[in-house]
Coordinates of C-alpha atoms and ligand atoms in Angstrom, one line a residue:
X278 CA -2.3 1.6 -12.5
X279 CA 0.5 1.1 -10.0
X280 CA 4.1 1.6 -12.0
X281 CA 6.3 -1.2 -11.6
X282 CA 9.1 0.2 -8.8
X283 CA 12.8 -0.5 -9.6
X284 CA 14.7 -2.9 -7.8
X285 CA 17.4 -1.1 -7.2
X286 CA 15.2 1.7 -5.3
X287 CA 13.3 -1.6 -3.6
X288 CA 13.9 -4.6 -2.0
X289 CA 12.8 -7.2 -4.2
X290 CA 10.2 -8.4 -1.5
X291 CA 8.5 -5.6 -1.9
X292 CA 7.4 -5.7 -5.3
X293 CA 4.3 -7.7 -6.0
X294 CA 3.4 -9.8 -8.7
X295 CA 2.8 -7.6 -11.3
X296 CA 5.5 -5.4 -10.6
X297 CA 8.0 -8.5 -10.7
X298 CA 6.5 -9.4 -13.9
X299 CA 7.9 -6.4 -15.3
X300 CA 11.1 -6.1 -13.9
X301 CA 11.9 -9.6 -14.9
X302 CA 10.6 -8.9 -18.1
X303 CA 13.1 -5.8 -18.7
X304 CA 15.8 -7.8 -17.1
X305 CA 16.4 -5.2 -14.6
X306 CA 16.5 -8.7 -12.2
X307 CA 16.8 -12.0 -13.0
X308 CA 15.0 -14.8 -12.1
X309 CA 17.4 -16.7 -10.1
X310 CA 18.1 -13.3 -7.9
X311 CA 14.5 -12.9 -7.3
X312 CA 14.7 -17.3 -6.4
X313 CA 17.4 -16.2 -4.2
X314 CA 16.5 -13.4 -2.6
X315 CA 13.1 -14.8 -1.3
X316 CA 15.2 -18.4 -0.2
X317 CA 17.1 -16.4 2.0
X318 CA 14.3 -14.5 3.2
X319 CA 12.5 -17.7 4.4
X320 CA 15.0 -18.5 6.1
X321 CA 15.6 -15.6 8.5
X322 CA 12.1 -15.6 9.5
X323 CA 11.8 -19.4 9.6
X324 CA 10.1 -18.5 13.0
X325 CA 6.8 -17.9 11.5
X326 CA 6.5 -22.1 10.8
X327 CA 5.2 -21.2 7.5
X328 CA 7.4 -23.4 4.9
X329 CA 6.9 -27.3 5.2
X330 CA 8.8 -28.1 2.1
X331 CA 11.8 -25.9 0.5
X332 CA 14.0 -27.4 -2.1
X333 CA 16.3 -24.7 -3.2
X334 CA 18.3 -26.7 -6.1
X335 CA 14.5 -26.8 -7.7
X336 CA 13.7 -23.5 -7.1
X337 CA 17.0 -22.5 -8.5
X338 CA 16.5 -24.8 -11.7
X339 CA 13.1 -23.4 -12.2
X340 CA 14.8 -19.9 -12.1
X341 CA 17.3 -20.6 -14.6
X342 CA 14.4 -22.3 -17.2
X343 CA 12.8 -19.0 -16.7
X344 CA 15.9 -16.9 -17.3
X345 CA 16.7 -18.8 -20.6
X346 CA 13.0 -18.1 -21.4
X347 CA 13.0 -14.6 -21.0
X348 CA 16.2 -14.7 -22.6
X349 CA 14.8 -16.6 -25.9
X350 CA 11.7 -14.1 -25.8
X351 CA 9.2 -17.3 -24.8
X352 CA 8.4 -15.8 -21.5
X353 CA 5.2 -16.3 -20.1
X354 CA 2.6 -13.7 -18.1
X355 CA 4.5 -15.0 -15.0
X356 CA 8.1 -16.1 -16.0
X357 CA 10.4 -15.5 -13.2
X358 CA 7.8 -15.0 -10.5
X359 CA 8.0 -17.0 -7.1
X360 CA 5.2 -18.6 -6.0
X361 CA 4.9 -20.4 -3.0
X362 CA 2.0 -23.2 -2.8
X363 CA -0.5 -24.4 -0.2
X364 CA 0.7 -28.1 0.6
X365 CA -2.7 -29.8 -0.4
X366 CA -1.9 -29.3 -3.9
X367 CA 0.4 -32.2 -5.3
X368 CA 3.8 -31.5 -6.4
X369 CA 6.0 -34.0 -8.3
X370 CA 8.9 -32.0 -7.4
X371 CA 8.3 -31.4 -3.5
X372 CA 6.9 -33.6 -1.0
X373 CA 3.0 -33.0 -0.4
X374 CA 1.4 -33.9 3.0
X375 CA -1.5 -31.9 3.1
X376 CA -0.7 -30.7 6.8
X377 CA -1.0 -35.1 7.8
X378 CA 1.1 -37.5 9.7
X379 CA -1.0 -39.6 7.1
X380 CA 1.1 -38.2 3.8
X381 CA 4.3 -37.5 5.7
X382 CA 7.1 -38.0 2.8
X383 CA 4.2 -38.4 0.5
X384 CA 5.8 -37.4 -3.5
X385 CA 2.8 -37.3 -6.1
X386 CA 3.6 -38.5 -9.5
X387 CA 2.4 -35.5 -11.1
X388 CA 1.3 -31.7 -10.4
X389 CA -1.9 -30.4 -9.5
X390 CA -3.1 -29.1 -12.8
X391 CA -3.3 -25.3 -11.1
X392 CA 0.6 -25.6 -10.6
X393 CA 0.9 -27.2 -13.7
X394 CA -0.8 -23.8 -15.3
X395 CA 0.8 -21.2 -13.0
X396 CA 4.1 -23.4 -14.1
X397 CA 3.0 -22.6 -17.9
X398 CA 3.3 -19.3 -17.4
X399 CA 6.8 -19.5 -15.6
X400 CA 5.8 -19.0 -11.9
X401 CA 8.7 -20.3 -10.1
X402 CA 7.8 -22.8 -7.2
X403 CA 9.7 -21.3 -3.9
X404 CA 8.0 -24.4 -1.5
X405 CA 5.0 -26.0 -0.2
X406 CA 3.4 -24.0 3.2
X407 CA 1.5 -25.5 6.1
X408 CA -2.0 -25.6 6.9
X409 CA -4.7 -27.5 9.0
X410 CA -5.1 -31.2 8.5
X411 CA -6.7 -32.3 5.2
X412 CA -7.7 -28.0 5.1
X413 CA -10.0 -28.9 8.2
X414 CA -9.1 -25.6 10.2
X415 CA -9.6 -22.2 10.6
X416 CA -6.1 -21.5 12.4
X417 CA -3.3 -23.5 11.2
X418 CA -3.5 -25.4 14.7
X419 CA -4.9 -28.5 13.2
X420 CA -0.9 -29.2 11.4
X421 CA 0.6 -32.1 12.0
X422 CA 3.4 -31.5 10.0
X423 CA 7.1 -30.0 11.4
X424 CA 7.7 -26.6 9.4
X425 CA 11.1 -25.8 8.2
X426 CA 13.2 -24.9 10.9
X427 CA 11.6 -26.2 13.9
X428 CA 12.4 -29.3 15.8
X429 CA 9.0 -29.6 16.9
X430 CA 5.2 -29.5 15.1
X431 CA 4.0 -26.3 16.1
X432 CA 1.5 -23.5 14.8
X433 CA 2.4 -20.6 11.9
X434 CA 2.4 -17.3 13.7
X435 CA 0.7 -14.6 12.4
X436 CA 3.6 -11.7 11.1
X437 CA 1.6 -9.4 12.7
X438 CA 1.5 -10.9 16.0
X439 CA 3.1 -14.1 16.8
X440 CA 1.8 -15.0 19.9
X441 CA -2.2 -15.0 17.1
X442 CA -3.2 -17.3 14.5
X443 CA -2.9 -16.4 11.3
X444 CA -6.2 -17.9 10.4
X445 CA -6.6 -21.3 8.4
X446 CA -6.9 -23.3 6.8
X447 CA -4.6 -21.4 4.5
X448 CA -2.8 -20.1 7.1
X449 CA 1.1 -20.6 5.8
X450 CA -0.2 -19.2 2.7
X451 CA -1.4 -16.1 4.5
X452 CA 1.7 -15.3 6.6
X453 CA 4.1 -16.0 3.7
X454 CA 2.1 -13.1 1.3
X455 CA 2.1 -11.1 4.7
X456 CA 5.6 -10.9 6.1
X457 CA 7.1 -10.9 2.6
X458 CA 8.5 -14.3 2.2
X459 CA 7.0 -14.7 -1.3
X460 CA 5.3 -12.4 -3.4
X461 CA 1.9 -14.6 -3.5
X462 CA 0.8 -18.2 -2.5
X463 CA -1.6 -20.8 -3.8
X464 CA -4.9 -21.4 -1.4
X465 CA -8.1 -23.4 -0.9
X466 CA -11.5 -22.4 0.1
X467 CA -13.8 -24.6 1.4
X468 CA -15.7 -22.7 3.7
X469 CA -13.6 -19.9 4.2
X470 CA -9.5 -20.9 4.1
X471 CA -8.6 -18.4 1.3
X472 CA -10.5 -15.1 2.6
X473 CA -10.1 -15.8 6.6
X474 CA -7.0 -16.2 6.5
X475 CA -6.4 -13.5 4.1
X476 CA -8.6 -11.4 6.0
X477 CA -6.4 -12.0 9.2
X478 CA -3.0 -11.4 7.9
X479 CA -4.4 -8.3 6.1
X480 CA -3.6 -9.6 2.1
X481 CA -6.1 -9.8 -0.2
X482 CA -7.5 -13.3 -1.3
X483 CA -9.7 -14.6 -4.2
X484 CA -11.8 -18.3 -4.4
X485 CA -13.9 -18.0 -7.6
X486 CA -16.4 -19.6 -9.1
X487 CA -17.0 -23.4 -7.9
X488 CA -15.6 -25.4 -10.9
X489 CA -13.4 -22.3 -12.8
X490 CA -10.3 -23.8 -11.2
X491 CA -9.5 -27.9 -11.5
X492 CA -9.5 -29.7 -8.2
X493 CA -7.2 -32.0 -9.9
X494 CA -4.4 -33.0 -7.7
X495 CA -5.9 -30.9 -4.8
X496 CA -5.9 -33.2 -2.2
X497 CA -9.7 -33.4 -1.4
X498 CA -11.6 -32.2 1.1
X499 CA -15.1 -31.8 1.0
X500 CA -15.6 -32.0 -3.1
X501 CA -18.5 -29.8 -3.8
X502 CA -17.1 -26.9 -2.2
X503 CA -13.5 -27.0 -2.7
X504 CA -11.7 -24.3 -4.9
X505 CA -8.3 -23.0 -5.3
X506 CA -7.6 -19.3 -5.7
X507 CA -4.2 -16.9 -4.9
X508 CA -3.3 -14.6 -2.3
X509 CA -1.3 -11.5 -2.9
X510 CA -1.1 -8.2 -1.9
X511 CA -2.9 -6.7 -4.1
X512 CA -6.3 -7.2 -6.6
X513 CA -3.7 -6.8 -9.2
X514 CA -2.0 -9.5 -8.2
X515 CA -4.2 -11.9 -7.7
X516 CA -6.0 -11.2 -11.0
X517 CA -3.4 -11.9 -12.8
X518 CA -2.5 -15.5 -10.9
X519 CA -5.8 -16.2 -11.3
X520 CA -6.3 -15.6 -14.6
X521 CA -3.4 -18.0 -15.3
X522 CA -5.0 -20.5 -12.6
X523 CA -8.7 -21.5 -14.1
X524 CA -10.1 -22.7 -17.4
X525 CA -11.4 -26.0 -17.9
X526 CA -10.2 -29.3 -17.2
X527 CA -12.7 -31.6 -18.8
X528 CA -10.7 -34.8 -18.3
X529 CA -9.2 -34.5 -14.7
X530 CA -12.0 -32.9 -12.9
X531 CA -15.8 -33.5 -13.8
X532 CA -16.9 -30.4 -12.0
X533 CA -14.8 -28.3 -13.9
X534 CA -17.0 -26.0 -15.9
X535 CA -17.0 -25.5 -19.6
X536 CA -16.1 -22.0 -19.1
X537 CA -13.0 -19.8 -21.2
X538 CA -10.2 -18.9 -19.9
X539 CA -10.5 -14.9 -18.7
X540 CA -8.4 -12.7 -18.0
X541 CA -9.1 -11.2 -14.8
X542 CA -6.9 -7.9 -15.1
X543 CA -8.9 -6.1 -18.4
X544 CA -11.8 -4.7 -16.0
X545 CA -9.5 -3.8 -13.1
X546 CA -9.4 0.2 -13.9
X547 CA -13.2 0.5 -14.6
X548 CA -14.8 3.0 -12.9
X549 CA -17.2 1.7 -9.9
X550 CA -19.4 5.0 -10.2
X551 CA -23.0 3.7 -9.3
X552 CA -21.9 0.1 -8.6
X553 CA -25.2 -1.5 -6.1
X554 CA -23.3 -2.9 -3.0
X555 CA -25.9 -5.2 -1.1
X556 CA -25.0 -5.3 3.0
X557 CA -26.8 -8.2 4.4
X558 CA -28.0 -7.0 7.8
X559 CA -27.4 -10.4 9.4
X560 CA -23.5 -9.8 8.5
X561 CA -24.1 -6.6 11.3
X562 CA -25.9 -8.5 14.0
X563 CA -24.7 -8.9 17.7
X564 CA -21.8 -11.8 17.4
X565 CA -19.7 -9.0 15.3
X566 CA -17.1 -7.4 17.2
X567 CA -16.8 -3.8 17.8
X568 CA -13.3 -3.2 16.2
X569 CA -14.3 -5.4 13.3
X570 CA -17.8 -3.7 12.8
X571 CA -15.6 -0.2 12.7
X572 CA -13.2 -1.4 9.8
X573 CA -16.3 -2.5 7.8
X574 CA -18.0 0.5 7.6
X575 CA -14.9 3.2 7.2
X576 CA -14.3 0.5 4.4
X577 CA -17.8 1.0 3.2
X578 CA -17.9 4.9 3.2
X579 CA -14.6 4.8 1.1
X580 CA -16.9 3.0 -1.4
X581 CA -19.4 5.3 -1.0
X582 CA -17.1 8.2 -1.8
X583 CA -15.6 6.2 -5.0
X584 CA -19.5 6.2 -6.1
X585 CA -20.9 3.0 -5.4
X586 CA -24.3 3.1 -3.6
X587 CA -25.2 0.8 -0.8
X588 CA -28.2 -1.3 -0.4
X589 CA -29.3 -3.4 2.8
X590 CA -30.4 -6.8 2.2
X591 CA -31.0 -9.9 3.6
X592 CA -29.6 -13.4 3.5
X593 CA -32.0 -14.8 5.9
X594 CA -30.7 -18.8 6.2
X595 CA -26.9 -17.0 6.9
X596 CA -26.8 -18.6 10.5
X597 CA -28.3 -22.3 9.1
X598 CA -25.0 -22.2 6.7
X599 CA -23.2 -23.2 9.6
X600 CA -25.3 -26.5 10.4
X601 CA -25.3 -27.1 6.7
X602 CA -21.9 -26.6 6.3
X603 CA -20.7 -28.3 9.1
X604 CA -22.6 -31.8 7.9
X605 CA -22.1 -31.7 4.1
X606 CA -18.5 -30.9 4.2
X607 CA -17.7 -33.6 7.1
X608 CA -20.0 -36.1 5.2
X609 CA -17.6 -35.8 2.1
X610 CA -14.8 -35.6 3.9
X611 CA -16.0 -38.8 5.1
X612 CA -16.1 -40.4 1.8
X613 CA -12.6 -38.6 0.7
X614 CA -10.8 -39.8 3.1
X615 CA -12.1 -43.5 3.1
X616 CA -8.7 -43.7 0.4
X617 CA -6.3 -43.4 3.4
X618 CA -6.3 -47.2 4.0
X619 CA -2.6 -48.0 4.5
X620 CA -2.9 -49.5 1.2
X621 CA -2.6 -47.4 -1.7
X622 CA -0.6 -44.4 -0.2
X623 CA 0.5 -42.4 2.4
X624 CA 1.1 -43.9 6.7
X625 CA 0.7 -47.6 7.3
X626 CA 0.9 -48.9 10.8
X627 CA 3.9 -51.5 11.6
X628 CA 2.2 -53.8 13.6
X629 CA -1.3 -55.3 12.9
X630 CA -2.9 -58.8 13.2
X631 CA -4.8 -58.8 9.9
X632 CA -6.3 -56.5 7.1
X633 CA -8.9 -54.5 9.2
X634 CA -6.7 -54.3 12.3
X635 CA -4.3 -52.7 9.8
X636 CA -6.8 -50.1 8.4
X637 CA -7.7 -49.7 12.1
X638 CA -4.2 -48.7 13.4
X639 CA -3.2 -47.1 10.2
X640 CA -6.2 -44.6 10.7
X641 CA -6.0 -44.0 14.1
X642 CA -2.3 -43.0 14.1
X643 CA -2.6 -41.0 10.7
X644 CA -5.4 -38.9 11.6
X645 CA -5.1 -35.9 13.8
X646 CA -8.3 -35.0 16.3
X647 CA -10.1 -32.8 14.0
X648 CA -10.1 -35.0 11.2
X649 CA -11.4 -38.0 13.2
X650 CA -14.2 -35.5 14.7
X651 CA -15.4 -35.5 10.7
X652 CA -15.0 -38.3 9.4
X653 CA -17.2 -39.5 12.3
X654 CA -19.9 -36.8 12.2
X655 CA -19.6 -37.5 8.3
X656 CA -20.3 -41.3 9.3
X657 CA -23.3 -40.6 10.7
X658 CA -24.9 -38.3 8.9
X659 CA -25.0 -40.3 5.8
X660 CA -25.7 -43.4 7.4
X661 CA -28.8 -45.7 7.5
X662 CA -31.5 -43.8 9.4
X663 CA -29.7 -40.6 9.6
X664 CA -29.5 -39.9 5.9
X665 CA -32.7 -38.6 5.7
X666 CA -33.0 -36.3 9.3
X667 CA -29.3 -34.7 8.6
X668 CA -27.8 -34.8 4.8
X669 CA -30.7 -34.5 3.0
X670 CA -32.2 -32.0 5.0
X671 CA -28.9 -29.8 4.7
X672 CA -28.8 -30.8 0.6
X673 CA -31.8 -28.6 0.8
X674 CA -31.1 -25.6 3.1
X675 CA -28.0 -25.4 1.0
X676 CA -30.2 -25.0 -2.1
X677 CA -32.6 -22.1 -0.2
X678 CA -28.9 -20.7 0.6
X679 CA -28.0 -20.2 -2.6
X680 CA -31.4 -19.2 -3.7
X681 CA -31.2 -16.5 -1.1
X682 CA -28.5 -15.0 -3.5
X683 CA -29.4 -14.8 -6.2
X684 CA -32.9 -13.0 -4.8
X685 CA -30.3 -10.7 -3.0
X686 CA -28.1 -10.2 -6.6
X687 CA -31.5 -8.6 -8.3
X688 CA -31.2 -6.0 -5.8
X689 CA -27.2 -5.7 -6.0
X690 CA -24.1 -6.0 -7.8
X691 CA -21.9 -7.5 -5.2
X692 CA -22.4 -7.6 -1.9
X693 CA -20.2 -6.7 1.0
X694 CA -19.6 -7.2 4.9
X695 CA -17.2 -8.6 7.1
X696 CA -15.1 -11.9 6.0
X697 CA -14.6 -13.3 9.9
X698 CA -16.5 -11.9 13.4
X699 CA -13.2 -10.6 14.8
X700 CA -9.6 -10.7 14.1
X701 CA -7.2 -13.2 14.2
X702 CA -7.4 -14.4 18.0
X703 CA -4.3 -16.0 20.0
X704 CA -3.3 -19.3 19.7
X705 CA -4.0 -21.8 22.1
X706 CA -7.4 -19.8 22.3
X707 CA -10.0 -21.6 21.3
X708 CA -8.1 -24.9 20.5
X709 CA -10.1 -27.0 22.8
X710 CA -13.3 -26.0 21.4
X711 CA -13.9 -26.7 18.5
X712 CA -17.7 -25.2 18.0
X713 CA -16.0 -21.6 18.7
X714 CA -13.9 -22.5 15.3
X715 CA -16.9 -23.6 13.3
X716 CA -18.9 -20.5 14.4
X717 CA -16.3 -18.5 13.3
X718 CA -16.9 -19.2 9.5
X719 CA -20.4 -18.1 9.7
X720 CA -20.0 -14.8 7.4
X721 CA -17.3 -17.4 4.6
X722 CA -19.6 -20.1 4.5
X723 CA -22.7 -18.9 2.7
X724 CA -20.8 -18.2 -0.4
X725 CA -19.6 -21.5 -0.6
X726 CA -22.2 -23.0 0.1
X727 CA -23.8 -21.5 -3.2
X728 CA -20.5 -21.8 -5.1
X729 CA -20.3 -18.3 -5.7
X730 CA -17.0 -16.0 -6.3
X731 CA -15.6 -14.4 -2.9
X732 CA -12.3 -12.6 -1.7
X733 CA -11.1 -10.9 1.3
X734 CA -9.4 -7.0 0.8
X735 CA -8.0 -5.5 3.3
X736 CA -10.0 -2.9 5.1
X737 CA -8.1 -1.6 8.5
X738 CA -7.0 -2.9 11.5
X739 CA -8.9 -4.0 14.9
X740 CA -8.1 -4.4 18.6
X741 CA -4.3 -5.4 18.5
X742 CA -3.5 -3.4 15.6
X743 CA -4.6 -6.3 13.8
X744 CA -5.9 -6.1 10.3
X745 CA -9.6 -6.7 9.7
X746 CA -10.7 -7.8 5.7
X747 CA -13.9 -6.8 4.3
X748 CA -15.6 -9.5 2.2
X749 CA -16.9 -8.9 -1.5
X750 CA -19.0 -11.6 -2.6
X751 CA -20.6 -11.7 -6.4
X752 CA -22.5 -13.7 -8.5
X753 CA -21.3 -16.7 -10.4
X754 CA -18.3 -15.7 -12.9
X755 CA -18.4 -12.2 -11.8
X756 CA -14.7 -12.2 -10.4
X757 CA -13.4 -9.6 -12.5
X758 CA -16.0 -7.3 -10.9
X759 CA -14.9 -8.4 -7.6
X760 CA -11.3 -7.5 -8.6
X761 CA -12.1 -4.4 -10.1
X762 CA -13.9 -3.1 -7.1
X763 CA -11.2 -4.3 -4.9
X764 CA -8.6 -2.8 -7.2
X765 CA -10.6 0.6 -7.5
X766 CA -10.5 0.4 -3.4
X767 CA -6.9 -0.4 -3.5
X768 CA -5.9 2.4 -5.4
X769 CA -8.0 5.0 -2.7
X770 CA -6.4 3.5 0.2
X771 CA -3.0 2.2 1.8
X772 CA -4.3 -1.2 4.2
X773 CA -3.0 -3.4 1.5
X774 CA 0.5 -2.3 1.6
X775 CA 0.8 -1.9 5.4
X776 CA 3.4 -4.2 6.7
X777 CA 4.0 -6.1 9.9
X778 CA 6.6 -4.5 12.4
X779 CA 9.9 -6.8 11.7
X780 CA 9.2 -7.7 8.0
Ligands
LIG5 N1 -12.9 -23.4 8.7 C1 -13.6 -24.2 7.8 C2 -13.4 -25.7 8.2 O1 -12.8 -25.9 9.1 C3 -13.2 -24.0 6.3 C4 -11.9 -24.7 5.9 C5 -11.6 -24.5 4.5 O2 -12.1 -23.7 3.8 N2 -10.7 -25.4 4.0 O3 -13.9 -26.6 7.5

């Protein structure tokens, strides 16, 4: 296990999660200097469009609470530590767009209950980061919301080149963790939007289960697939936000599942010796690129070397997923998003004749391209006549999909391969087009599709010098497996603690 380093050899930034834990549990730092020293952070690299929402007064209150904690000997598994979150989730205490012109100024009346837990446990909240619209995104591009510091609405840069994306939709979330501006950020994956853009910022990202973490006060997507998780730098890390993050919610979220709380960090240090990693061979085909392809396998030989033995398999509906995908998640997004009426919440236009003129206008200057695009396709495909040809038929691939896995999962214990088909590409890039973002998901989306527990680790870097993730996938609830075999890979190698030039 990593020893915590002191901050006074460090700069605070550097330490992770766990190792701030510590230090603000032996009050060698206190949790107002750590509040401060990653404010001030922020701000000198306010280039990177990251931060939508920073309120340092709160920040700073949170910090003292924690302080007095500590001080009392109430602290929790997290008091002190900055967190920043992904601005889907609903904060009382900061404004909450969800990357919309629709929620612009938007102030929930209470916290998503994953903040509310991570608060529990004395995470302090350092702001609310950008992402695509509504999550509907895989490079931040889709924002419509002005980050902190910039006069105009423009994309987060990628720390590690900011003319590239840093992947989406949880792309603020990944460049924060990446260039140091917080130790670890809140995420969402749908299809993809914790480990892509994990996997292109070179972090390490977990979604678990479908249902261990509440969707309460997420702002909703596509229902059935959406799950929060953390990014951090480490497995460490992120097992121990995420142990503070799931456990059931009975009464907010019906999906949550009846499952205990875990914690995730108990089976980090467990020896991996003879651990059966499946390689699906349609992760390896022709549309995965070169550099990417390298990264994978020097990542899968260090595996082999720490004792785990790898299997090929197949997941043989892996190109369908993005069909499937690409009609379920727009056909709830659909219905989701039917709420942003003018009436209840959020944008409502100034002039209108009557009521459906109003919903008209209010939706048409609320909504960004993308989101339109879906709610449309989601139109269609679940209406009268098309039901049956398009949802349905995708309800059931989606089943095979999942039944794919668990034929693979008799053969293996997790199953690895690339998270995205390249590295982060530049912005601007494929903007216009976007089938070339939706066929970018295809190695992300099978797992959600079936629910199951995925994360990015970092695995090297690619063409640019930027960093390429390799994707560990397991079976349901197995995510302290997943962390122990990213921890156990962590510990052999350096790619996690690589930093960008400048940060
Ligand atoms: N890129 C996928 C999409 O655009 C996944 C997004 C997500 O996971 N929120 O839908």
């Amino acid at each position: 296990m990593t020893q915590p380093q002191s901050p006074s050899t460090h700069a605070l930034h550097d330490l992770g999660v766990h190792a701030l834990a510590q230090a603000l549990r032996s009050k060698q730092v206190s949790a107002v200097e750590v509040a401060q020293h990653f404010l001030k952070r922020s701000q000198t690299h306010a280039e990177l469009s990251a931060y939508v929402a920073i309120q340092p007064e709160i920040t700073l209150a949170q910090a003292h609470a924690a302080d007095a904690r500590i001080a009392s000997g109430t602290a929790g598994t997290l008091e002190g530590v900055p967190v920043a979150h992904k601005d889907i989730f609903v904060t009382k205490e900061f404004v909450t767009t969800a990357g919309s012109r629709m929620l612009k100024g938007y102030r929930s009346p209470f916290d998503a209950t994953v903040v509310a837990k991570l608060a529990a446990q004395g995470v302090v909240t350092l702001g609310k980061l950008n992402c695509d619209e509504f999550a509907m995104g895989s490079s931040n591009e889709n924002t419509a919301i002005c980050a902190i510091g910039q006069d105009q609405v423009v994309p987060v840069r990628n720390p590690w080149n900011k003319d590239r994306i840093p992947g989406g939709s949880s792309g603020g979330s990944a460049a924060v963790v990446a260039a140091r501006l917080s130790p670890a950020a809140t995420g969402t994956d749908t299809g993809g939007s914790i480990r892509q853009p994990a996997s292109f910022c070179g972090i390490t990202g977990i979604k678990p289960t479908y249902g261990r973490a509440s969707r309460y006060g997420m702002v909703a997507f596509a229902s059935s697939l959406d799950q929060a998780g953390p990014m951090a730098r480490s497995a460490q890390d992120c097992a121990l936000l995420l142990s503070a993050m799931c456990g059931p919610d009975p009464d907010r979220d019906s999906t949550s599942l009846d499952v205990p709380e875990e914690d995730f960090s108990l089976k980090l240090n467990d020896s991996i010796e003879g651990l059966r990693i499946g390689i699906p061979k349609e992760f390896f085909g022709d549309g995965l690129a070169s550099d990417v392809r390298a990264a994978i396998d020097g990542a899968l030989k260090e595996y082999e070397r720490l004792g785990a033995k790898l299997i090929t398999i197949s997941l043989p509906r892996t190109e369908l997923s993005i069909p499937v995908y690409y009609i379920i998640a727009p056909a709830e997004a659909s219905s989701n998003l039917s709420r942003f009426d003018g009436v209840k919440f959020g944008h409502r236009a100034k002039n209108f004749t009557d009521l459906a003129d109003m919903y008209k206008k209010t939706r048409a200057e609320g909504f960004g391209d993308e989101v339109k695009r879906r709610i449309m396709i989601g139109a269609y495909v679940l209406s009268h006549g098309y039901y049956d040809a398009y949802y349905l038929q995708a309800q059931k691939i989606r089943r095979m999909i999942a039944d794919d896995f668990q034929s693979a999962f008799q053969e293996c214990d997790v199953i690895a391969g690339p998270v995205a088909p390249t590295v982060a590409w530049k912005i601007g890039e494929k903007s216009d087009d976007p089938v070339a973002n939706y066929l970018a998901d295809i190695f992300t989306l099978p797992g959600s599709l079936a629910g199951l527990p995925g994360m990015s680790v970092p695995a090297g870097f690619g063409e640019g010098g930027m960093p390429v993730g390799i994707q560990l996938l397991g079976n349901y609830f197995q995510e302290a497996r997943l962390l122990n075999a990213a921890h156990r890979f962590q510990q052999a190698t350096n790619f996690h603690a690589e930093r960008p030039a400048g940060f």
